[in-house]
mmCIF file of C-alpha atoms in Angstrom:
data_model
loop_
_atom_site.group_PDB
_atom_site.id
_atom_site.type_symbol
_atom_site.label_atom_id
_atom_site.label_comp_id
_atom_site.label_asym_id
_atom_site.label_seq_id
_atom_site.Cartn_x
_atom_site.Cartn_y
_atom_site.Cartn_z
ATOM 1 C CA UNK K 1 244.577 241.342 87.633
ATOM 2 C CA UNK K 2 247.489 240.502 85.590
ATOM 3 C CA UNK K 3 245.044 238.362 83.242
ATOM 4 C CA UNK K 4 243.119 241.280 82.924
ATOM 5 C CA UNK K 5 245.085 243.593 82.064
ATOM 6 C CA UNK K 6 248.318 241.701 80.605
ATOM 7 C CA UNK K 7 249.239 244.960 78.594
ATOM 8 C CA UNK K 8 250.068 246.774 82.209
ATOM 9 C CA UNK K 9 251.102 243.767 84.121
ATOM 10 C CA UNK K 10 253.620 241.177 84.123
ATOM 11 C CA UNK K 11 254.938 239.095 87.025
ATOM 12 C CA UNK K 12 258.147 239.744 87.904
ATOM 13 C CA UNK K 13 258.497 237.032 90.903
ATOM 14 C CA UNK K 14 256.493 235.483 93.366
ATOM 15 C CA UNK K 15 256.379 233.566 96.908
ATOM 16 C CA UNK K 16 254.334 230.978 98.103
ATOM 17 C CA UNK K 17 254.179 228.466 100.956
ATOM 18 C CA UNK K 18 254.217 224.668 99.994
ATOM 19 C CA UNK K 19 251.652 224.895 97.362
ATOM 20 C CA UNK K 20 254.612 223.282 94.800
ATOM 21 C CA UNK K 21 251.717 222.532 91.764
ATOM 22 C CA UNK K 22 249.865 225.268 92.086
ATOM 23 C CA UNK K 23 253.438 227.800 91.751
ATOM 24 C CA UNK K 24 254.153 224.770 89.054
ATOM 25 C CA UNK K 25 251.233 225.961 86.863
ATOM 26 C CA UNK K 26 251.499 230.069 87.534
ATOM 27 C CA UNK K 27 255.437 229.471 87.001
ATOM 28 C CA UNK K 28 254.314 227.907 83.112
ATOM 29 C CA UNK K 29 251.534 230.914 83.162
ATOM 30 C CA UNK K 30 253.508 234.349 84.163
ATOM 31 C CA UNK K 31 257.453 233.632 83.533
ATOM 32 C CA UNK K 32 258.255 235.436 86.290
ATOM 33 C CA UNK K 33 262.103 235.861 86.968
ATOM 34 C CA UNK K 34 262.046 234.880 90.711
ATOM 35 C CA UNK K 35 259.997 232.729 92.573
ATOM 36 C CA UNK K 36 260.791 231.095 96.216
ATOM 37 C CA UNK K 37 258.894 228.590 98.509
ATOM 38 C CA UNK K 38 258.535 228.368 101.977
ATOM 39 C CA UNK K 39 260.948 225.148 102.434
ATOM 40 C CA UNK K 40 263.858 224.204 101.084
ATOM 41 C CA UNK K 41 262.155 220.930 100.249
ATOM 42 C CA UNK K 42 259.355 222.633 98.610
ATOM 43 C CA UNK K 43 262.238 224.512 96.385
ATOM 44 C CA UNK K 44 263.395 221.718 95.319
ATOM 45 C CA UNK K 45 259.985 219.814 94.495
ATOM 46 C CA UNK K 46 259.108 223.105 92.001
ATOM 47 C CA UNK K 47 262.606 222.606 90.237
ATOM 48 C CA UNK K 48 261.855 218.745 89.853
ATOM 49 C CA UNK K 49 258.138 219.158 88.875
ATOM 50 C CA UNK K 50 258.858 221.939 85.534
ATOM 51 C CA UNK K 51 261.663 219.927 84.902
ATOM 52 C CA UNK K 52 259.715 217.398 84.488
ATOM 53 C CA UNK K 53 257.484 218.864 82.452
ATOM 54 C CA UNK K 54 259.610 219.997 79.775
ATOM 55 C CA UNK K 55 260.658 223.652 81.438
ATOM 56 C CA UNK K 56 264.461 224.453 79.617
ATOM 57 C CA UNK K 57 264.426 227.855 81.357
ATOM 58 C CA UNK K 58 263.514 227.977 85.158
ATOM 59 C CA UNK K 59 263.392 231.084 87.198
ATOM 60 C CA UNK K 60 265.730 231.723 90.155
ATOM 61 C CA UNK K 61 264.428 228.989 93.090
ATOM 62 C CA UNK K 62 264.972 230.251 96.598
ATOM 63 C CA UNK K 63 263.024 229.524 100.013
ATOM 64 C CA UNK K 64 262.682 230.494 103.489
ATOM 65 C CA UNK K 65 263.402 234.367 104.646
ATOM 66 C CA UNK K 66 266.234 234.747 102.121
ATOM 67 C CA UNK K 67 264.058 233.522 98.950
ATOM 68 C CA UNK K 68 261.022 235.928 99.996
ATOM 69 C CA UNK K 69 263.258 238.725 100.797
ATOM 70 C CA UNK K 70 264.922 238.467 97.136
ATOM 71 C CA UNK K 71 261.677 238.372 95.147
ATOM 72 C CA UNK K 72 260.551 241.436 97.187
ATOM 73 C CA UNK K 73 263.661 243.158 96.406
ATOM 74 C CA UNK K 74 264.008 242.184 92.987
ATOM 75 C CA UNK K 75 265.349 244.959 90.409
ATOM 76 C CA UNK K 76 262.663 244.106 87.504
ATOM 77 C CA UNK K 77 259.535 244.747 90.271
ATOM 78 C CA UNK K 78 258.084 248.058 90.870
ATOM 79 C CA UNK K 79 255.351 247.044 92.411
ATOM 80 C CA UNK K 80 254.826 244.621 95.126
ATOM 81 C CA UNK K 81 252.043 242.988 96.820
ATOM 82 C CA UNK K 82 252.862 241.534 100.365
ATOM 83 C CA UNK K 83 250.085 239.027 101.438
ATOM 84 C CA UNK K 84 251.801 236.492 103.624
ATOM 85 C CA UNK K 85 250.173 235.385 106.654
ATOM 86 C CA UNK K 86 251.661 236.205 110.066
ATOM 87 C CA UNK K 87 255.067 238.006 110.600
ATOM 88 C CA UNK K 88 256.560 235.888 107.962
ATOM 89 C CA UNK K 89 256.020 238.553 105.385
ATOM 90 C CA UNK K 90 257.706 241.302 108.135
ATOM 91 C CA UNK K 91 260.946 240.953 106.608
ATOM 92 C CA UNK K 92 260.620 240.932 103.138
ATOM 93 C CA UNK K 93 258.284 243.891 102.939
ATOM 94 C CA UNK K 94 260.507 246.104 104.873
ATOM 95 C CA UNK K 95 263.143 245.154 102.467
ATOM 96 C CA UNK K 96 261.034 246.278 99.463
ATOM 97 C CA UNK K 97 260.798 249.317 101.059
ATOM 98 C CA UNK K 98 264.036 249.745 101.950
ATOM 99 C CA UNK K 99 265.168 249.005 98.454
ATOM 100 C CA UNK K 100 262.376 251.990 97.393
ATOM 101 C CA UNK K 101 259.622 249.653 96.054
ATOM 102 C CA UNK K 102 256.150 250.537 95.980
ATOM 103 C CA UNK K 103 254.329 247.992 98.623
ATOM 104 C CA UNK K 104 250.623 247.309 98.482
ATOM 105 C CA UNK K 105 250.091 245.563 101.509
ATOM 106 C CA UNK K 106 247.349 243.028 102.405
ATOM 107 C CA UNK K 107 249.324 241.586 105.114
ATOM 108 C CA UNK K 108 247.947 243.571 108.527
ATOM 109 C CA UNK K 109 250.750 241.904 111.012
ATOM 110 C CA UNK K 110 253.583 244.286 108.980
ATOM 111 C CA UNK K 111 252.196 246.925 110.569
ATOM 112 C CA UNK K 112 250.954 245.392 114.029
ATOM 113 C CA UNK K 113 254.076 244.281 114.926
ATOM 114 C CA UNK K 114 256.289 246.386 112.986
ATOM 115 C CA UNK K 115 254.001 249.559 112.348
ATOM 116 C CA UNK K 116 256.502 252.674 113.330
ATOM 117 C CA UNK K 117 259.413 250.913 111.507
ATOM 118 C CA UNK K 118 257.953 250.331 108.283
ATOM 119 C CA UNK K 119 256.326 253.681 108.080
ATOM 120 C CA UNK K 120 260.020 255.497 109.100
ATOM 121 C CA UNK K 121 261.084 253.105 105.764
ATOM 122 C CA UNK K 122 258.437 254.148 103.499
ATOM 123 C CA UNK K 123 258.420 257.968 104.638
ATOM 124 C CA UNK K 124 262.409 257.828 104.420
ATOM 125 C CA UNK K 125 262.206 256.145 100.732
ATOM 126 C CA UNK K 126 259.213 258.536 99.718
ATOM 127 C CA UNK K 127 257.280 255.696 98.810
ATOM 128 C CA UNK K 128 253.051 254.988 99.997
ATOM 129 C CA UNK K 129 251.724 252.269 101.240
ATOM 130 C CA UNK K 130 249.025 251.387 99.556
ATOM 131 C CA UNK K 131 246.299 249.506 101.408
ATOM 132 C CA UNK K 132 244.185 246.297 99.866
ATOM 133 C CA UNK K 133 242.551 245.486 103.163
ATOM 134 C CA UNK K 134 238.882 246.156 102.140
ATOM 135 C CA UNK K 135 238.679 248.313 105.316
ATOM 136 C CA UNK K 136 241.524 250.636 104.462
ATOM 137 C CA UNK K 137 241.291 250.581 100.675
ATOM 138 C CA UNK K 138 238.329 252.335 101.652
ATOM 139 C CA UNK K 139 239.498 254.614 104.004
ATOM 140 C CA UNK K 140 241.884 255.717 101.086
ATOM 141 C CA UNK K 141 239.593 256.508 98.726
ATOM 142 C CA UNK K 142 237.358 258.176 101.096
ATOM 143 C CA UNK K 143 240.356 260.753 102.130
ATOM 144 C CA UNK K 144 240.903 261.760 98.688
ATOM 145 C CA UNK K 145 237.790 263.748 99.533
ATOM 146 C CA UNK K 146 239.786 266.092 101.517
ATOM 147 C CA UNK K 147 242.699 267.234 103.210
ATOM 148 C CA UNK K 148 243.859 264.895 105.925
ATOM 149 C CA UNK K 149 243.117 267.645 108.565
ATOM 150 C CA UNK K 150 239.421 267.974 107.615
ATOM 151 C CA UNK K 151 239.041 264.593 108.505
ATOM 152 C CA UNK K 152 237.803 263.704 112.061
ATOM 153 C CA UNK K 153 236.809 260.186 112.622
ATOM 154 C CA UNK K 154 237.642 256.827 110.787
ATOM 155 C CA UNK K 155 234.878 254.773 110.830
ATOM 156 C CA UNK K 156 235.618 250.574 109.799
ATOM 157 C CA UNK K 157 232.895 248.011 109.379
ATOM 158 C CA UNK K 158 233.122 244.603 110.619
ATOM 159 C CA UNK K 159 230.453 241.952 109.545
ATOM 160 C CA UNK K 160 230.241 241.123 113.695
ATOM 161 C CA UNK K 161 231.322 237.589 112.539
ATOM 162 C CA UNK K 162 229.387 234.034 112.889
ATOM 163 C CA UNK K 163 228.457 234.601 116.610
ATOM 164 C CA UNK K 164 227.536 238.151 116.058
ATOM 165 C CA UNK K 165 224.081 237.011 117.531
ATOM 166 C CA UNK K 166 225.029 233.924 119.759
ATOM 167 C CA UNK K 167 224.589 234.799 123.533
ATOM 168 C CA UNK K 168 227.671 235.548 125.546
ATOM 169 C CA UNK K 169 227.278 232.123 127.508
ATOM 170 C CA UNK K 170 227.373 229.709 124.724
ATOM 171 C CA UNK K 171 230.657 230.997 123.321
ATOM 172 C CA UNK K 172 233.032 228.780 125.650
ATOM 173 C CA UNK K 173 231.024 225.921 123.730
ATOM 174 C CA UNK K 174 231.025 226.661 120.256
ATOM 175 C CA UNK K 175 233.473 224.213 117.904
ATOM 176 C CA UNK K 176 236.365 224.875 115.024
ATOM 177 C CA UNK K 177 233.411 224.168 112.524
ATOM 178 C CA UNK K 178 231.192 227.303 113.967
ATOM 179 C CA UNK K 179 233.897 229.813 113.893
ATOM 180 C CA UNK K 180 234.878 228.449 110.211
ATOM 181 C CA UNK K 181 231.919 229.652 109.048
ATOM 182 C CA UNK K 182 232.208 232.923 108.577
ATOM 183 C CA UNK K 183 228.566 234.903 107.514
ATOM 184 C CA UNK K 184 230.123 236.986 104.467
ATOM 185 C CA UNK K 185 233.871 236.489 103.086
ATOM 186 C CA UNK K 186 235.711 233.031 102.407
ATOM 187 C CA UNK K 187 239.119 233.587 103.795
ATOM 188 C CA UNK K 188 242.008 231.134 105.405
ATOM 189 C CA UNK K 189 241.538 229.902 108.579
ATOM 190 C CA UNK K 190 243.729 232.228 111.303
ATOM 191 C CA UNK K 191 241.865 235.146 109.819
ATOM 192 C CA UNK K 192 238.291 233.753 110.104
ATOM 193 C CA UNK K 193 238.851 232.531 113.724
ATOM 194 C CA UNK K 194 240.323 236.402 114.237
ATOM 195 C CA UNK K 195 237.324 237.583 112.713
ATOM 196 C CA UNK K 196 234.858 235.396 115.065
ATOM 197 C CA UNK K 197 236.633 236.776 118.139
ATOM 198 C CA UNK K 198 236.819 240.080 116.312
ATOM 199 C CA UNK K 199 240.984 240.274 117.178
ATOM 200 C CA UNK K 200 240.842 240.604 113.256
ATOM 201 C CA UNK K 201 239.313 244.250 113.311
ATOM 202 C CA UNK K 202 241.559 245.377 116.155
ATOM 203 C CA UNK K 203 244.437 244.142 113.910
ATOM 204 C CA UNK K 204 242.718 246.693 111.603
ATOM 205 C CA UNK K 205 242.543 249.559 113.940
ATOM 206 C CA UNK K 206 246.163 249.364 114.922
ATOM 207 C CA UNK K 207 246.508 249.574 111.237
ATOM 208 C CA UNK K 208 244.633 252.392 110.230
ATOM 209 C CA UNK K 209 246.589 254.241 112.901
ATOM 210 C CA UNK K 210 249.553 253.878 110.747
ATOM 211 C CA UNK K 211 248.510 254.116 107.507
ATOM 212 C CA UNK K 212 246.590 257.430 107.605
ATOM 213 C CA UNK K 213 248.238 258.931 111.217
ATOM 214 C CA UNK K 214 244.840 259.022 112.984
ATOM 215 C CA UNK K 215 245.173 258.572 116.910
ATOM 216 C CA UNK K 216 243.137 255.598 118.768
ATOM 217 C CA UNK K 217 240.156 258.011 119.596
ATOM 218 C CA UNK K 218 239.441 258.822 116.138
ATOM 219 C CA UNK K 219 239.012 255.506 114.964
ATOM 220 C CA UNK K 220 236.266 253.455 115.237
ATOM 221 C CA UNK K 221 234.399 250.145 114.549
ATOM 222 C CA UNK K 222 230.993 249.199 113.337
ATOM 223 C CA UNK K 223 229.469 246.301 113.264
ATOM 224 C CA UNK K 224 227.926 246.399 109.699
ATOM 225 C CA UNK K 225 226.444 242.537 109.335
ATOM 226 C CA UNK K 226 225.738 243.413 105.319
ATOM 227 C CA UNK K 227 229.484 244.459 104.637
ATOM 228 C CA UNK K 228 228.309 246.335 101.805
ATOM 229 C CA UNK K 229 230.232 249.888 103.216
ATOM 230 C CA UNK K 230 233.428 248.838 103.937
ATOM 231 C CA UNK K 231 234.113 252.094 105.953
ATOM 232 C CA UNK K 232 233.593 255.356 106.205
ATOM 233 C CA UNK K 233 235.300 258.886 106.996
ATOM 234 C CA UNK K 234 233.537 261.396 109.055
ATOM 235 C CA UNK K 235 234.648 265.406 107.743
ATOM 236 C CA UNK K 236 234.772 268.265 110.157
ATOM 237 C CA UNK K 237 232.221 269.924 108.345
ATOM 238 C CA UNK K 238 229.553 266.712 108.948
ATOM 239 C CA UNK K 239 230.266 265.153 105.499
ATOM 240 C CA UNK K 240 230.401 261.572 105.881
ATOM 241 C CA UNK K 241 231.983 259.573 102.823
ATOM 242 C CA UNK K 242 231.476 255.653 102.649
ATOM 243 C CA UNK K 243 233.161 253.506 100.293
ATOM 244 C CA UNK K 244 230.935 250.546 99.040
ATOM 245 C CA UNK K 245 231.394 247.743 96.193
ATOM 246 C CA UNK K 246 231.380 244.279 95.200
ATOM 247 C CA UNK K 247 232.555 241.988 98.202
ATOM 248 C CA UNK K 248 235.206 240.625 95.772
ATOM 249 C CA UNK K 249 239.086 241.404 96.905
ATOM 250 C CA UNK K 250 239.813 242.226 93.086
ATOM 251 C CA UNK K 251 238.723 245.438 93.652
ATOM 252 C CA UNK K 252 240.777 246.651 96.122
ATOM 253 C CA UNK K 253 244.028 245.087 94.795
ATOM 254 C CA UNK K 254 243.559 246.537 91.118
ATOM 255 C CA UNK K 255 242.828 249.642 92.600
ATOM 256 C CA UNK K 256 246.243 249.771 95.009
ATOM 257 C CA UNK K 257 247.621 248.511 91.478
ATOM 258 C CA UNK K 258 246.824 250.930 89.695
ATOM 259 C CA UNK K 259 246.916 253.881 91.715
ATOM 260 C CA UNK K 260 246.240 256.983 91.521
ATOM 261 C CA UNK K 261 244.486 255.457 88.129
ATOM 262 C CA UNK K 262 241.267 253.926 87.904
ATOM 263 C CA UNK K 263 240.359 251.127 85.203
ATOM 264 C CA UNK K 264 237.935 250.035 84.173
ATOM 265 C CA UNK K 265 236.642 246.244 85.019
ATOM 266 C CA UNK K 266 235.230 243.308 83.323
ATOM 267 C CA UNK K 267 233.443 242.469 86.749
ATOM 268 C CA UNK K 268 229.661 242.744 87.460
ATOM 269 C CA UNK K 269 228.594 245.760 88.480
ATOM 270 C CA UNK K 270 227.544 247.029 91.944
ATOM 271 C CA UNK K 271 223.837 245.526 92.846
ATOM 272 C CA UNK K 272 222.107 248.110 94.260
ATOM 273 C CA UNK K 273 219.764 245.841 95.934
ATOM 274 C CA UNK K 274 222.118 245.148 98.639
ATOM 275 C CA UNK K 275 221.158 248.677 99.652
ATOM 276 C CA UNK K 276 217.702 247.946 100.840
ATOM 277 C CA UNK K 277 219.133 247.156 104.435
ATOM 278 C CA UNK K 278 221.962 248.836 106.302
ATOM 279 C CA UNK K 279 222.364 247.988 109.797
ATOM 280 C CA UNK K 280 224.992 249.556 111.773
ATOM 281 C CA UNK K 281 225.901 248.691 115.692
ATOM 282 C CA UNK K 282 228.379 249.406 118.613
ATOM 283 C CA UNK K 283 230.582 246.274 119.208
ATOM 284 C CA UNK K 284 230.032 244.520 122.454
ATOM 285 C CA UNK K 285 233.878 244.650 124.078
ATOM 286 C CA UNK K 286 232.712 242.337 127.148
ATOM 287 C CA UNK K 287 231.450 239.573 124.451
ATOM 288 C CA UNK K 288 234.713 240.351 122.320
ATOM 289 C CA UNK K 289 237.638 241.214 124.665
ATOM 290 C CA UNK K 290 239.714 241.049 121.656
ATOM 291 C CA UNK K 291 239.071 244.015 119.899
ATOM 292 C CA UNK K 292 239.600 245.838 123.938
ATOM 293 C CA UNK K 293 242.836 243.911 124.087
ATOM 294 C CA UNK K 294 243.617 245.528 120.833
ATOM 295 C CA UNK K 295 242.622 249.135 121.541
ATOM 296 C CA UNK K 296 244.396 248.443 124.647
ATOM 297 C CA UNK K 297 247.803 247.767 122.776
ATOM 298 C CA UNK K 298 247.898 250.632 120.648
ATOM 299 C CA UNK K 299 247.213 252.898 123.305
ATOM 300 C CA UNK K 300 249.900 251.168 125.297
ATOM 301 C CA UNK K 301 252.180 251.650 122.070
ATOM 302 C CA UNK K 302 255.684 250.491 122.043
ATOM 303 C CA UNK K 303 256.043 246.078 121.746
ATOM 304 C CA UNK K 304 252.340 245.564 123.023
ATOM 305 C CA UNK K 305 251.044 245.028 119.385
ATOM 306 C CA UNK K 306 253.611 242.754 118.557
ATOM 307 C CA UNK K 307 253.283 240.989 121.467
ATOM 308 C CA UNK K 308 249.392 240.619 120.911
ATOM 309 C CA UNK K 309 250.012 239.934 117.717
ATOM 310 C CA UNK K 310 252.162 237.160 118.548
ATOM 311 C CA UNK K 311 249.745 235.861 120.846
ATOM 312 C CA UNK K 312 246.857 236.007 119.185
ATOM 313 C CA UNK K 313 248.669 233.620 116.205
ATOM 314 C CA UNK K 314 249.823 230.418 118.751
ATOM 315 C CA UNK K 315 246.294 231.164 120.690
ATOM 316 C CA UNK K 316 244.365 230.742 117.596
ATOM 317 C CA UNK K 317 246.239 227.643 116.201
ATOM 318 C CA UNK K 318 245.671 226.301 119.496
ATOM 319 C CA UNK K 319 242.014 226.736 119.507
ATOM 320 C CA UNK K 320 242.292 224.920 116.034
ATOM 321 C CA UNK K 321 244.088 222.416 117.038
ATOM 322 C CA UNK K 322 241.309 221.848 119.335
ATOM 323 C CA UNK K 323 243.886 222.337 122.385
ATOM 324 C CA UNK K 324 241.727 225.069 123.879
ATOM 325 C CA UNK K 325 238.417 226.490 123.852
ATOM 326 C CA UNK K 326 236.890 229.754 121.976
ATOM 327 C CA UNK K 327 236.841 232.194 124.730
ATOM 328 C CA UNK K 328 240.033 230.735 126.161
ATOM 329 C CA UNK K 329 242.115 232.740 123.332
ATOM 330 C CA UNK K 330 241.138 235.916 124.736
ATOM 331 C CA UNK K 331 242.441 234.838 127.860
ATOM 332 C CA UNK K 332 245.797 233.619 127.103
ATOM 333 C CA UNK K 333 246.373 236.742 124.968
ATOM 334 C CA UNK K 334 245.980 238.735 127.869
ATOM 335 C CA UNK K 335 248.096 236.625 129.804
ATOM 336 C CA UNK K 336 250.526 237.148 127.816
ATOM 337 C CA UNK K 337 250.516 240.952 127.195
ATOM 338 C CA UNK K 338 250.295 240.685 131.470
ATOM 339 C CA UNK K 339 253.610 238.643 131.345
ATOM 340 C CA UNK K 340 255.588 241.172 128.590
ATOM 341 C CA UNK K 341 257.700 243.707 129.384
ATOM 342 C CA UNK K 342 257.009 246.516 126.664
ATOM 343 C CA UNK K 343 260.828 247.305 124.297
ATOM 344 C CA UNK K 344 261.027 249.863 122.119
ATOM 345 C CA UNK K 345 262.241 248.168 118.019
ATOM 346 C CA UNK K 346 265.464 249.919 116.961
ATOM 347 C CA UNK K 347 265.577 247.297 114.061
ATOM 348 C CA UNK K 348 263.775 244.523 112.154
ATOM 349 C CA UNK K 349 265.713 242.079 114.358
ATOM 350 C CA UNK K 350 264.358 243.490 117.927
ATOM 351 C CA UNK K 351 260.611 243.103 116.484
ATOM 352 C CA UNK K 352 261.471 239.311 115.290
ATOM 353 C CA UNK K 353 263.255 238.671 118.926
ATOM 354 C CA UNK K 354 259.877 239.964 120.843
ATOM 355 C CA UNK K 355 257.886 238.287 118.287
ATOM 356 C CA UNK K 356 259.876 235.005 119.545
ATOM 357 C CA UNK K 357 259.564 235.676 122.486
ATOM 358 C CA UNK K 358 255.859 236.302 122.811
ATOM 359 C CA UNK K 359 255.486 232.948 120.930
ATOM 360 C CA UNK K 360 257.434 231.076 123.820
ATOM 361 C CA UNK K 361 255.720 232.851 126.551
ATOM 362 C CA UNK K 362 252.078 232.414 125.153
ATOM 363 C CA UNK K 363 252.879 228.455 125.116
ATOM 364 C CA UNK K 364 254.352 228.060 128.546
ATOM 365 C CA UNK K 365 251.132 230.436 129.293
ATOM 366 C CA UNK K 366 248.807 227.569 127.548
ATOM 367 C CA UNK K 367 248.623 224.644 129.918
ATOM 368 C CA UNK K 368 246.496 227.302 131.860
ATOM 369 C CA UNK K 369 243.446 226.959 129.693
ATOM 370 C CA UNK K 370 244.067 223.428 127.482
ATOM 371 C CA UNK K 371 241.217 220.976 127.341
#
């Protein structure tokens, strides 16, 4: 987006993992002020490497918590995009709201684990939260259609995943490689393993209660195998409004960029093809106890999102890891919400602590169900 449209957009700063030549080469490309890496050692493999290749002027080099944290809160940025998998991103984004920045957020853990303290920030700081979640983006739009009390149901799609149509019995048996595969976006690996056990679209629903202050019984899920309507909101009066586009993520990210604007784009239009065949179902919650566990933990309110949250993460590395089987992360989620006492977060530091702690219980809770 900031290719596109370099005379509205200029990096200010930036965060990555351990990706040092890749943050090399944007470093060269953008100029941004800031930049930090997830390691210390990564840090200092980015100052070597554009030394090396001639840089006089580097940007400020940080890492870890600290390094995210001050290219979130930086002075120069107005606007910024938190997309960091997991709670690592928790911190930094409630510090660019605390420090009154606008946040566009594509992260969904912020606001499973953290949801009721980062909305306090952003309503105390009078910013929005702008979602880039295809799901929510369109949500957004949709409510611009009317008040927020003529609205009466939330409606997100969900693609239903690569074992949409697998029978219930084979899913103990299925491998990394099937879940990998998901039938529509290409996305890292925690999220397409949460979107084969569909733990990805409760994330979403625990979401969409904070962003637009709907409770759990007027939201809903779809499966929608085409993912052409990304979601849709139901009006009091009958009216139903469904946002549909591309299924490229540029969309939804220039448009929380550029909001309450819309520019134009250099991408390919719309194919209206794609509208030949809509299929819409109810989600099967005994073949995906995920999305359950998730309505579950909102109901539940308090820690129980976090904890799930927290659960769901060391679950699904273990099924990658090939530790455990599919339906096994299901289990040990539950287990672990079962073994939590619920806390109410004061603070950024109670949700890390019960974030921790949800970690350590969901591996002493793993030799239960290990290969």
């Amino acid at each position: 987006m900031v290719s596109a449209f370099p005379e509205r957009f200029q990096v200010a700063s930036m965060s990555a993992g351990e990706n040092v030549d890749l943050m090399a080469e944007q470093v060269r490309r953008y100029r941004p002020a800031s930049v930090s890496m997830g390691s210390e050692r990564a840090a200092a493999a980015l100052c070597a490497k554009l030394r090396e290749s001639g840089e006089r002027k580097l940007p400020e080099i940080g890492h870890g918590r600290a390094g995210m944290e001050r290219v979130a809160t930086l002075p120069e940025a107005d606007v910024v995009l938190s997309a960091t998998v997991g709670v690592a991103g928790l911190p930094a984004t409630y510090a660019a709201l605390e420090a009154g920045k606008q946040v566009a957020l594509a992260n969904k853990e912020v606001l499973v684990a953290a949801g009721e303290l980062i909305t306090r920030s952003a309503e105390a700081h009078g910013t929005e939260l702008l979602p880039v979640d295809s799901e929510h983006n369109g949500v957004h739009q949709c409510l611009r259609a009317g008040a927020r009390e003529e609205a009466r149901l939330l409606v997100l799609t969900a693609s239903g995943g690569p074992f949409l149509h697998t029978p219930a019995d084979q899913l103990p048996g299925v491998t990394v490689e099937q879940a990998l595969k998901h039938p529509t976006w290409q996305m890292g690996n925690r999220i397409t393993i949460d979107s084969a056990t569909m733990m990805n679209k409760g994330f979403e629903v625990i979401e969409a209660k904070w962003l637009f202050g709907f409770p759990p019984e007027q939201i809903r899920v779809k499966i929608h195998p085409q993912s052409t309507i990304h979601s849709l909101v139901e009006f009091v009066d009958g009216s139903v409004m469904a946002q549909l586009s591309v299924t490229d993520m540029k969309v939804p990210i220039q448009y929380a960029l550029t909001y309450p604007e819309r520019l134009a784009s250099n991408e390919p239009g719309f194919d209206w093809s794609q509208l030949g065949n809509l299929e819409f179902y109810e989600p099967d919650l005994g073949k995906f106890p995920c999305l359950r566990l998730a309505y579950g933990a909102m109901k539940e309110g308090g820690s129980h999102a976090c904890v799930l949250n927290a659960a769901d993460e060391v679950a699904v590395a273990a099924f990658l890891d090939g530790r455990i089987g599919f339906t096994a992360i299901s289990c040990l989620i539950e287990d672990t919400l079962n073994a939590m006492a619920s806390r109410k977060f004061h603070e950024m530091e109670d949700v890390l602590e019960q974030d921790r702690a949800s970690r350590e219980m969901t591996g002493k809770l793993l030799s239960r169900y290990q290969n």
